[in-house]
Amino acid sequence: MFEARFTEASLLKKILDAIKDLVQDANFECNESGVALQAMDNAHVSLVSLLLRGEGFDLYRVDKPESLGINLNSMSKIMRCAGNNDSVTMDKVESADTVRFLFESPSADRMSEFHLKLMDIDSETLEIPEAMYHAEVELPSAELRRIVADLVTMGDSVRVSVSKEGVRFTVKGDEGSGSVILRQSTGVDKPEDAIHVLMNEPVEQSFALKYLNLFCKAAPLSARVQIKLSRDAPLLVNYAMSNVGHLAFYLAPKIGDEEDEQ
Amino acid sequence: MDRDSPEVEDYEEVSVPEECELAEYDDAPAEAPLEGGGVEWRAGTSDRLTVEALRGTFGRPPVPSGFRMGQEALLFNQTACDYVVERGEEGHESAVIRVYGVTGEGHSVLCRVHGFLPYFYVAAPADWDESVLESFREALESTMAKFAGDERHGAADAVVGVSLVERRSVLYYRPEAEGGKFVRIAVRTPAQLRQAANLLRDGHVMRMPFELYDSTIDHVLRFMIDKDMVGCSWVELPAGSYTPLPDAALLSNTQIAVEVSWEWLTSHAPTKEWLRSAPLRILSLDIECAGRKGVFPEPDKDSVIQIACHVSVYGGSAALHRAVFTLNTCAMIPGVHVYSFDDEAELLQAFRNFCVAVDPDILTGYNIVNFDLPYLLNRAAHLRASRFPFLGRVRLARTQMRKTKMSSSAFGTHDSMVFSIEGRVVMDMMQVIIREYKLRSYSLNSVASEFLDEQKEDVHYSIISDLQAGNEHTRRRLAVYCLKDAYLPQRLMEKLLALTNYTELARVTGVPLDWLLSRGHMVKVVSLLHRKATRVGLLVPDLPRKQGDSGGGGDSGPQYEGATVIEPKKGFYRMPIATLDFASLYPSIMMAHNLCYSTLVRESDVKRLRPEDYVRSPLGHCFVRPTVRKGILSVILEELLQSRKVAKRDMAAATEPFLKEVLNGRQMALKISANAVYGFTGASTGKLPCMEISASVTAFGRQMIELTKNAVESMYPGAEVVYGDTDSVMVKFGDDIRLERVMALGAEAAAALTRRFPPPVKLEFEKAYFPYLLISKKRYAGLLWTRPEQHDKMDCKGIESVRRDNCRLVANVVSAVLRKLLVDQDVDGAIEFVKRVVSELLQNKIDLSLLVVSKTLTRDVEKYEAKQAHVFLVEKLRKRDRGSAPGLGDRVPYVIIKGATKDEKAYMRAEDPIYVLENGTPIDAQYYLENMLRKPLERIFSAVMKRPEQLFSGAHTRSIHVTAPRAGSGITKFAKFRLQCVGCRAAINEAELARLGLTGTALCAHCRQREPEWYRKTLHQAVALEKQYNALWTQCQACMGSCVQDVLCSNGDCPIFYRRRKVQKDITEAYATLARFSDAW
């Protein structure tokens, strides 16, 4: 038996919106500590890692670890039937081949129930070894989304460089080039707008904007986003969800020829 | 096609003094120091490989000394004919016909035929009589001289004979003006004929234009027609009628060379004892060139490094001789003569001498016409190997080649090379197969696997250079490969009975053998028409040829309505369906209604005929009845079909397999020819198009199909015509009528209906389909029964997609489904089968080789306008590694992988199958489902189930496999794969295992108690994989014919190749897994 309840459907909706363009089918690994999902996009350039801790749920119960294979598009269709403030209960009895979604309105006068057929997804699990990053930047997620949205119109890849100056995003395209620089700011008036740049070593790497743009769809999940980078290592874009868990994206840097092509 | 075609691109002439050419043989050593089997000829000794020396080993059986040339009759099987214009002693030019062939004992013959003059006719004005002729002749001659601008050159007395004759034109029946006056004009050479004809046509002679008749016929064909000689016939020169050619040895490379006057030569009709063939010699060859990486070999840069030759005798399957000529040393090969050279020019020369010594009648190979032969000739020219291009049977005739463009409605437009190799027929098996079969691919690999059911080793040309650069053993390796490529075309020729069938076609239609490959369908009918017309005193008018409007390629003259198709009543019929066929529909219509050029009545003449003397076709064209005049097309068709009946009867009676094959080839040739007659009348760009005939034929056809349908349905209440096309209707007599009964009803209906049609139209019942799956127009499948005890075969029309851009999986699944539906009649089983395949595809369990699509890169990547998958892939591969990327002319195999984002088009997602195998790149299973499998399968299943789309959705599609590449680019380079439990696939937590004191990482803590079982399973898997690998490896070794050397093959068309790579990778993985078990194991 597996059972988990969210107070608000909106969180689950936002998570799905953030990852369904990158990943079509994935296993939700459910065990005592929580629900985890990990998957690569088709081109194996990025990795999505979602963790929802058990404590973050209204109710959470796992008798035996379960792996729920789900087509994210189908799940997203079902989730669209839930009101943003509805509570969501997902449950599955052992050996069932469906998972049930139960939506209840806050006033408890409307209840709806959907069953999603499960898939058997045979995939391997990956992990990105935790490492010391050369630089870490924390900024408002809306800010990152804006930068990426602006730059993606200019070119395919962005060069991210962190120096004492701050963090700079540079794009070059057929029509021209552009860059945005963010400096350290404490955000005296509005702490949520603060920009923290922590640099152990200057670092500069190129990334495909196409993917960054997809990652930024997670912005509604969290007001703040962390990006971490090291030379010759994947970029980490992390959206922390207070008390619940996190949605992290890893993106392989463009190297050598790939960069020159741009 | 014309000898004086404007796009002649003559092979660059290398000037050679003639003495040099003749001197070649003077220093021939008297002894022939060669012995059979495994002889290696050391480099530098090639000057001893003269024709004479080589004849000792490879030559034809010697002519017995007892043969008294000229005093006994000379009988030979002619294989080729040509003519040459020579200047005689008296200063006149004349065209000498040369007939080449082989005697029953296998001696080669060149027969020069003198005295046959080219001639043609013009319509004479009504008031002409004998008295005008001399002035006409003078006028013609002087005009010719004036236009030739050179009176000395024989034009002065070019016109040898002018006579007034009574003939008729083959076109139109004219009620009163029967018989007309024509002038027969004989000249000395075909060129003069052309000139005279053009001048007469254009009104330059006597200031009036003349209508031309019989003027465009080829001189050789004219000769053959007048001598009643057909292609590949036996020719006899009576004793005393011919003389040995003086200086024979200097003029010809044949064993017997004679001269004869044309009246004496007789040709035997190919029946009874003259059905057989002489022991023709077939030389199949293949060359290898030193390629540079990424570039297709070019004759001015890349040398010819090997030439392999396989010599056989027609009718005998064993090799007569095998030889290979190599540049640089080569180790011995048992049963093969190996000749090695340091100098490439010497190698080429030795091959040329070999070719002349073997003296083959047929030269074959695979794509030799457009690759091997031009390459050799161009290479020889580049190396200034001036004595090389003399491959024919006439000693001083230089082998020439030129480009031609052949346009034919049946074969499309092709650029091709044409060679003049006197007396030898070039029969390129690639051209034969392209003409006769529709295949996915025409590479030698796929053709061999299609017809010989064996895979062929394919050594990539980049490897060829490495082998050549190695030692004598690597070169031997290459030689063995090259020999196999020379052997395969010969085997294909044998297996497909190509020579047998073409010989019979030449005999039936009367054209020379080599024309069958170098020209279109029309020439056969031209030959038949002229042969018949000449015999009955009809002349064929030479209408100005309609040129296809340049640019407007689709405009092919007046269109007329084609055959009718009865709307199919789609469905899966589980009861027997009888098929009523009109036997030879179009020919029999033409015979029944006497449709012919010579019976067509001009509308203005119709009123002068009695109504009972003509028929009006459904389209309103009038043709006289046979009682008035029998059309010559009817006569031709009658004879063809009568001969076919005889051939079929003889075939049934024949006991000797070879004779049976010959007769079968003949009856097919007769059928093809009979059907070609209709096409000839309808070809608007042809020699004598006549839409009145062809349109009437199809109109009668449509009427007859309609009539049949209505008659059957009214004769048998409850019967229903479910489908009908061109010449057949499919009848369902009822829902539960047994097969025997249906067959009886079918035969009865056919007989009853035949009586309603004018003879020789015949409706036949030959087969029933049971069950019958009718999908749409021209698409159906069924089990075919000709007798009620046992079905004959599964018959599919228009279903098995031969489209090349399909992967093998489609054909495999389609044929398995049809087998289940039709043979097992198991609809549920078929559905289950498809679901299983779909499921396996989603789980990545389908053999990759089944998913490979391959296309040839036919032009430079930049020249492709439309984005195509294989072109895109080549660009990608060039970026990866320029050297190994496919080049022009290479086949590019690819599979479609998943895209990074949704908007990547399918063509951008093509990937090299090897790369996919090695990197574990995920295949786009959805693409294969939607774009490959879905349409053909839904089409089939739409007849048996209501919602065929269910095949592609549902529970079976919910189990998938997501591959993660082990190596390569992207995120995986940085990621660590978490080990999974061999038992339950749960992630292995190494720290946890260590804490529990467990060694090995194969199993999670839960599965530990079953460790022995899992170990055994894993070990079994590894062993099974090894066995599989060994089997595959053995197969590849067998294919390359050696078990001590590395397999070098990279044949992208071969499923074994991919499987070998896949298993190789799986083994590595299996052993890695085994190593994860704890030390105890």
mmCIF file of N, CA and C in Angstrom, chain A residues 20-21 24-25 40-47 73 117-129 210-211 214 232-234 250-253 255 261, chain B residues 843 879 898-904 920-922 954-955 957-966 969-980 985 987:
data_model
loop_
_atom_site.group_PDB
_atom_site.id
_atom_site.type_symbol
_atom_site.label_atom_id
_atom_site.label_comp_id
_atom_site.label_asym_id
_atom_site.label_seq_id
_atom_site.Cartn_x
_atom_site.Cartn_y
_atom_site.Cartn_z
ATOM 1 N N LYS A 20 7.623 17.952 -17.599
ATOM 2 C CA LYS A 20 7.041 17.081 -18.625
ATOM 3 C C LYS A 20 7.569 17.365 -20.036
ATOM 4 N N ASP A 21 8.176 18.528 -20.252
ATOM 5 C CA ASP A 21 8.752 18.768 -21.571
ATOM 6 C C ASP A 21 10.130 18.144 -21.727
ATOM 7 N N GLN A 24 9.417 12.185 -20.754
ATOM 8 C CA GLN A 24 8.071 11.693 -21.069
ATOM 9 C C GLN A 24 7.593 10.631 -20.073
ATOM 10 N N ASP A 25 8.474 9.685 -19.777
ATOM 11 C CA ASP A 25 8.089 8.589 -18.891
ATOM 12 C C ASP A 25 9.127 8.487 -17.785
ATOM 13 N N MET A 40 16.709 11.335 -17.407
ATOM 14 C CA MET A 40 17.434 12.158 -18.360
ATOM 15 C C MET A 40 16.487 12.528 -19.495
ATOM 16 N N ASP A 41 16.821 13.587 -20.179
ATOM 17 C CA ASP A 41 16.079 13.893 -21.393
ATOM 18 C C ASP A 41 16.569 12.924 -22.475
ATOM 19 N N ASN A 42 15.868 12.909 -23.618
ATOM 20 C CA ASN A 42 16.188 11.943 -24.672
ATOM 21 C C ASN A 42 17.608 12.082 -25.200
ATOM 22 N N ALA A 43 18.099 13.298 -25.223
ATOM 23 C CA ALA A 43 19.427 13.502 -25.791
ATOM 24 C C ALA A 43 20.523 13.290 -24.752
ATOM 25 N N HIS A 44 20.125 12.966 -23.531
ATOM 26 C CA HIS A 44 21.080 12.704 -22.458
ATOM 27 C C HIS A 44 21.984 13.891 -22.176
ATOM 28 N N VAL A 45 21.435 15.061 -22.307
ATOM 29 C CA VAL A 45 22.233 16.238 -22.024
ATOM 30 C C VAL A 45 21.943 16.732 -20.600
ATOM 31 N N SER A 46 20.727 16.502 -20.163
ATOM 32 C CA SER A 46 20.368 16.986 -18.830
ATOM 33 C C SER A 46 19.768 15.874 -17.991
ATOM 34 N N LEU A 47 19.749 16.141 -16.703
ATOM 35 C CA LEU A 47 19.205 15.165 -15.762
ATOM 36 C C LEU A 47 18.269 15.909 -14.803
ATOM 37 N N ASN A 73 2.818 12.954 -19.348
ATOM 38 C CA ASN A 73 1.769 13.650 -20.073
ATOM 39 C C ASN A 73 0.387 13.231 -19.614
ATOM 40 N N LYS A 117 -3.243 4.337 -15.593
ATOM 41 C CA LYS A 117 -2.591 3.040 -15.774
ATOM 42 C C LYS A 117 -1.089 3.225 -15.637
ATOM 43 N N LEU A 118 -0.493 2.297 -14.935
ATOM 44 C CA LEU A 118 0.948 2.409 -14.706
ATOM 45 C C LEU A 118 1.712 1.755 -15.835
ATOM 46 N N MET A 119 2.934 2.207 -16.004
ATOM 47 C CA MET A 119 3.793 1.615 -17.015
ATOM 48 C C MET A 119 4.921 0.877 -16.330
ATOM 49 N N ASP A 120 5.464 -0.067 -17.065
ATOM 50 C CA ASP A 120 6.635 -0.755 -16.546
ATOM 51 C C ASP A 120 7.835 -0.146 -17.263
ATOM 52 N N ILE A 121 8.519 0.717 -16.546
ATOM 53 C CA ILE A 121 9.623 1.414 -17.190
ATOM 54 C C ILE A 121 10.947 0.826 -16.715
ATOM 55 N N ASP A 122 11.650 0.273 -17.663
ATOM 56 C CA ASP A 122 12.922 -0.360 -17.337
ATOM 57 C C ASP A 122 14.019 0.664 -17.588
ATOM 58 N N SER A 123 14.519 1.235 -16.526
ATOM 59 C CA SER A 123 15.583 2.220 -16.742
ATOM 60 C C SER A 123 16.622 2.093 -15.642
ATOM 61 N N GLU A 124 17.728 2.734 -15.884
ATOM 62 C CA GLU A 124 18.798 2.656 -14.893
ATOM 63 C C GLU A 124 18.847 3.948 -14.088
ATOM 64 N N THR A 125 19.420 3.855 -12.915
ATOM 65 C CA THR A 125 19.524 5.061 -12.100
ATOM 66 C C THR A 125 20.935 5.615 -12.155
ATOM 67 N N LEU A 126 20.959 6.923 -12.214
ATOM 68 C CA LEU A 126 22.221 7.627 -12.328
ATOM 69 C C LEU A 126 22.383 8.502 -11.121
ATOM 70 N N GLU A 127 23.595 8.833 -10.800
ATOM 71 C CA GLU A 127 23.741 9.928 -9.850
ATOM 72 C C GLU A 127 24.905 10.803 -10.255
ATOM 73 N N ILE A 128 24.743 12.079 -9.964
ATOM 74 C CA ILE A 128 25.823 13.011 -10.248
ATOM 75 C C ILE A 128 26.566 13.159 -8.927
ATOM 76 N N PRO A 129 27.815 12.777 -8.921
ATOM 77 C CA PRO A 129 28.539 12.834 -7.646
ATOM 78 C C PRO A 129 28.574 14.262 -7.126
ATOM 79 N N LYS A 210 18.452 26.208 -24.843
ATOM 80 C CA LYS A 210 17.232 25.425 -24.991
ATOM 81 C C LYS A 210 16.850 24.710 -23.693
ATOM 82 N N TYR A 211 17.861 24.130 -23.055
ATOM 83 C CA TYR A 211 17.581 23.389 -21.821
ATOM 84 C C TYR A 211 17.333 24.321 -20.648
ATOM 85 N N LEU A 214 13.950 25.404 -20.550
ATOM 86 C CA LEU A 214 13.012 24.405 -20.014
ATOM 87 C C LEU A 214 13.093 24.346 -18.487
ATOM 88 N N ASP A 232 34.405 22.145 -16.301
ATOM 89 C CA ASP A 232 34.245 20.789 -16.804
ATOM 90 C C ASP A 232 33.358 19.913 -15.936
ATOM 91 N N ALA A 233 32.302 20.507 -15.450
ATOM 92 C CA ALA A 233 31.325 19.714 -14.699
ATOM 93 C C ALA A 233 29.945 20.241 -15.050
ATOM 94 N N PRO A 234 28.928 19.429 -14.791
ATOM 95 C CA PRO A 234 27.588 19.902 -15.141
ATOM 96 C C PRO A 234 27.157 21.082 -14.269
ATOM 97 N N TYR A 250 20.429 19.069 -13.791
ATOM 98 C CA TYR A 250 21.847 19.093 -14.130
ATOM 99 C C TYR A 250 21.959 19.258 -15.638
ATOM 100 N N LEU A 251 22.916 20.051 -16.056
ATOM 101 C CA LEU A 251 23.074 20.268 -17.490
ATOM 102 C C LEU A 251 24.540 20.147 -17.881
ATOM 103 N N ALA A 252 24.813 19.291 -18.860
ATOM 104 C CA ALA A 252 26.197 19.108 -19.300
ATOM 105 C C ALA A 252 26.672 20.351 -20.039
ATOM 106 N N PRO A 253 27.894 20.753 -19.785
ATOM 107 C CA PRO A 253 28.403 21.944 -20.479
ATOM 108 C C PRO A 253 28.705 21.627 -21.939
ATOM 109 N N ILE A 255 31.285 21.649 -24.868
ATOM 110 C CA ILE A 255 32.752 21.689 -24.869
ATOM 111 C C ILE A 255 33.284 21.659 -26.287
ATOM 112 N N GLU A 261 30.787 25.614 -32.887
ATOM 113 C CA GLU A 261 29.728 25.624 -33.882
ATOM 114 C C GLU A 261 28.804 26.813 -33.718
ATOM 115 N N GLN B 843 10.124 -1.843 -25.715
ATOM 116 C CA GLN B 843 11.056 -2.266 -24.671
ATOM 117 C C GLN B 843 12.457 -2.443 -25.197
ATOM 118 N N LYS B 879 31.491 15.462 -39.612
ATOM 119 C CA LYS B 879 31.992 16.267 -38.507
ATOM 120 C C LYS B 879 32.686 15.368 -37.494
ATOM 121 N N LYS B 898 15.764 8.950 -30.789
ATOM 122 C CA LYS B 898 14.902 9.942 -30.145
ATOM 123 C C LYS B 898 15.551 11.311 -30.234
ATOM 124 N N GLY B 899 14.740 12.315 -30.390
ATOM 125 C CA GLY B 899 15.266 13.669 -30.484
ATOM 126 C C GLY B 899 15.414 14.287 -29.114
ATOM 127 N N ALA B 900 16.251 15.315 -29.051
ATOM 128 C CA ALA B 900 16.450 15.986 -27.780
ATOM 129 C C ALA B 900 15.201 16.756 -27.404
ATOM 130 N N THR B 901 14.608 17.414 -28.369
ATOM 131 C CA THR B 901 13.383 18.145 -28.082
ATOM 132 C C THR B 901 12.328 17.704 -29.082
ATOM 133 N N LYS B 902 11.119 18.179 -28.843
ATOM 134 C CA LYS B 902 10.014 17.710 -29.660
ATOM 135 C C LYS B 902 10.092 18.200 -31.091
ATOM 136 N N ASP B 903 10.735 19.357 -31.289
ATOM 137 C CA ASP B 903 10.675 19.929 -32.626
ATOM 138 C C ASP B 903 11.790 19.441 -33.556
ATOM 139 N N GLU B 904 12.536 18.437 -33.146
ATOM 140 C CA GLU B 904 13.545 17.916 -34.064
ATOM 141 C C GLU B 904 12.876 17.009 -35.080
ATOM 142 N N GLY B 920 24.547 2.946 -26.955
ATOM 143 C CA GLY B 920 23.250 2.735 -26.304
ATOM 144 C C GLY B 920 22.303 3.896 -26.514
ATOM 145 N N THR B 921 22.429 4.565 -27.645
ATOM 146 C CA THR B 921 21.531 5.682 -27.938
ATOM 147 C C THR B 921 20.106 5.152 -28.076
ATOM 148 N N PRO B 922 19.142 5.840 -27.487
ATOM 149 C CA PRO B 922 17.774 5.306 -27.557
ATOM 150 C C PRO B 922 17.169 5.448 -28.951
ATOM 151 N N GLY B 954 -2.870 0.626 -25.710
ATOM 152 C CA GLY B 954 -3.363 -0.409 -24.816
ATOM 153 C C GLY B 954 -2.264 -0.937 -23.923
ATOM 154 N N ALA B 955 -2.632 -1.965 -23.178
ATOM 155 C CA ALA B 955 -1.747 -2.452 -22.123
ATOM 156 C C ALA B 955 -0.357 -2.815 -22.634
ATOM 157 N N THR B 957 1.437 -1.491 -24.652
ATOM 158 C CA THR B 957 2.348 -0.382 -24.936
ATOM 159 C C THR B 957 2.839 0.280 -23.651
ATOM 160 N N ARG B 958 2.462 -0.313 -22.520
ATOM 161 C CA ARG B 958 2.823 0.368 -21.279
ATOM 162 C C ARG B 958 4.051 -0.195 -20.592
ATOM 163 N N SER B 959 4.772 -0.991 -21.293
ATOM 164 C CA SER B 959 6.016 -1.480 -20.733
ATOM 165 C C SER B 959 7.129 -0.984 -21.637
ATOM 166 N N ILE B 960 7.970 -0.129 -21.118
ATOM 167 C CA ILE B 960 8.988 0.433 -21.991
ATOM 168 C C ILE B 960 10.368 0.296 -21.373
ATOM 169 N N HIS B 961 11.340 0.503 -22.214
ATOM 170 C CA HIS B 961 12.706 0.475 -21.732
ATOM 171 C C HIS B 961 13.333 1.818 -22.048
ATOM 172 N N VAL B 962 13.933 2.407 -21.054
ATOM 173 C CA VAL B 962 14.611 3.675 -21.285
ATOM 174 C C VAL B 962 16.102 3.411 -21.229
ATOM 175 N N THR B 963 16.749 3.575 -22.384
ATOM 176 C CA THR B 963 18.184 3.281 -22.411
ATOM 177 C C THR B 963 18.966 4.485 -21.936
ATOM 178 N N ALA B 964 20.028 4.203 -21.254
ATOM 179 C CA ALA B 964 20.938 5.263 -20.860
ATOM 180 C C ALA B 964 22.287 4.940 -21.464
ATOM 181 N N PRO B 965 22.824 5.822 -22.244
ATOM 182 C CA PRO B 965 24.106 5.517 -22.862
ATOM 183 C C PRO B 965 25.203 5.426 -21.816
ATOM 184 N N ARG B 966 26.099 4.482 -22.034
ATOM 185 C CA ARG B 966 27.185 4.288 -21.069
ATOM 186 C C ARG B 966 28.279 5.309 -21.272
ATOM 187 N N SER B 969 28.607 11.517 -24.997
ATOM 188 C CA SER B 969 28.587 12.914 -24.622
ATOM 189 C C SER B 969 27.491 13.162 -23.603
ATOM 190 N N GLY B 970 27.249 14.408 -23.367
ATOM 191 C CA GLY B 970 26.131 14.804 -22.521
ATOM 192 C C GLY B 970 26.370 14.515 -21.056
ATOM 193 N N ILE B 971 25.305 14.382 -20.374
ATOM 194 C CA ILE B 971 25.338 14.324 -18.924
ATOM 195 C C ILE B 971 25.934 13.007 -18.427
ATOM 196 N N THR B 972 25.829 11.963 -19.256
ATOM 197 C CA THR B 972 26.287 10.658 -18.772
ATOM 198 C C THR B 972 27.781 10.628 -18.514
ATOM 199 N N LYS B 973 28.484 11.571 -19.146
ATOM 200 C CA LYS B 973 29.926 11.615 -18.943
ATOM 201 C C LYS B 973 30.245 11.972 -17.489
ATOM 202 N N PHE B 974 29.339 12.681 -16.892
ATOM 203 C CA PHE B 974 29.584 13.147 -15.531
ATOM 204 C C PHE B 974 28.873 12.305 -14.489
ATOM 205 N N ALA B 975 27.947 11.478 -14.983
ATOM 206 C CA ALA B 975 27.118 10.759 -14.024
ATOM 207 C C ALA B 975 27.720 9.410 -13.680
ATOM 208 N N LYS B 976 27.339 8.920 -12.560
ATOM 209 C CA LYS B 976 27.763 7.596 -12.163
ATOM 210 C C LYS B 976 26.524 6.717 -12.219
ATOM 211 N N PHE B 977 26.661 5.538 -12.830
ATOM 212 C CA PHE B 977 25.510 4.650 -12.861
ATOM 213 C C PHE B 977 25.397 3.949 -11.535
ATOM 214 N N ARG B 978 24.251 4.009 -10.986
ATOM 215 C CA ARG B 978 24.055 3.262 -9.755
ATOM 216 C C ARG B 978 23.853 1.811 -10.119
ATOM 217 N N LEU B 979 24.553 0.954 -9.447
ATOM 218 C CA LEU B 979 24.399 -0.469 -9.740
ATOM 219 C C LEU B 979 22.988 -0.890 -9.377
ATOM 220 N N GLN B 980 22.480 -1.827 -10.207
ATOM 221 C CA GLN B 980 21.154 -2.329 -9.895
ATOM 222 C C GLN B 980 21.261 -3.791 -9.506
ATOM 223 N N ARG B 985 16.326 -5.425 -9.659
ATOM 224 C CA ARG B 985 16.594 -4.130 -10.291
ATOM 225 C C ARG B 985 16.575 -2.943 -9.329
ATOM 226 N N ALA B 987 18.077 -0.280 -6.774
ATOM 227 C CA ALA B 987 19.417 0.290 -6.729
ATOM 228 C C ALA B 987 20.209 -0.360 -5.594
#
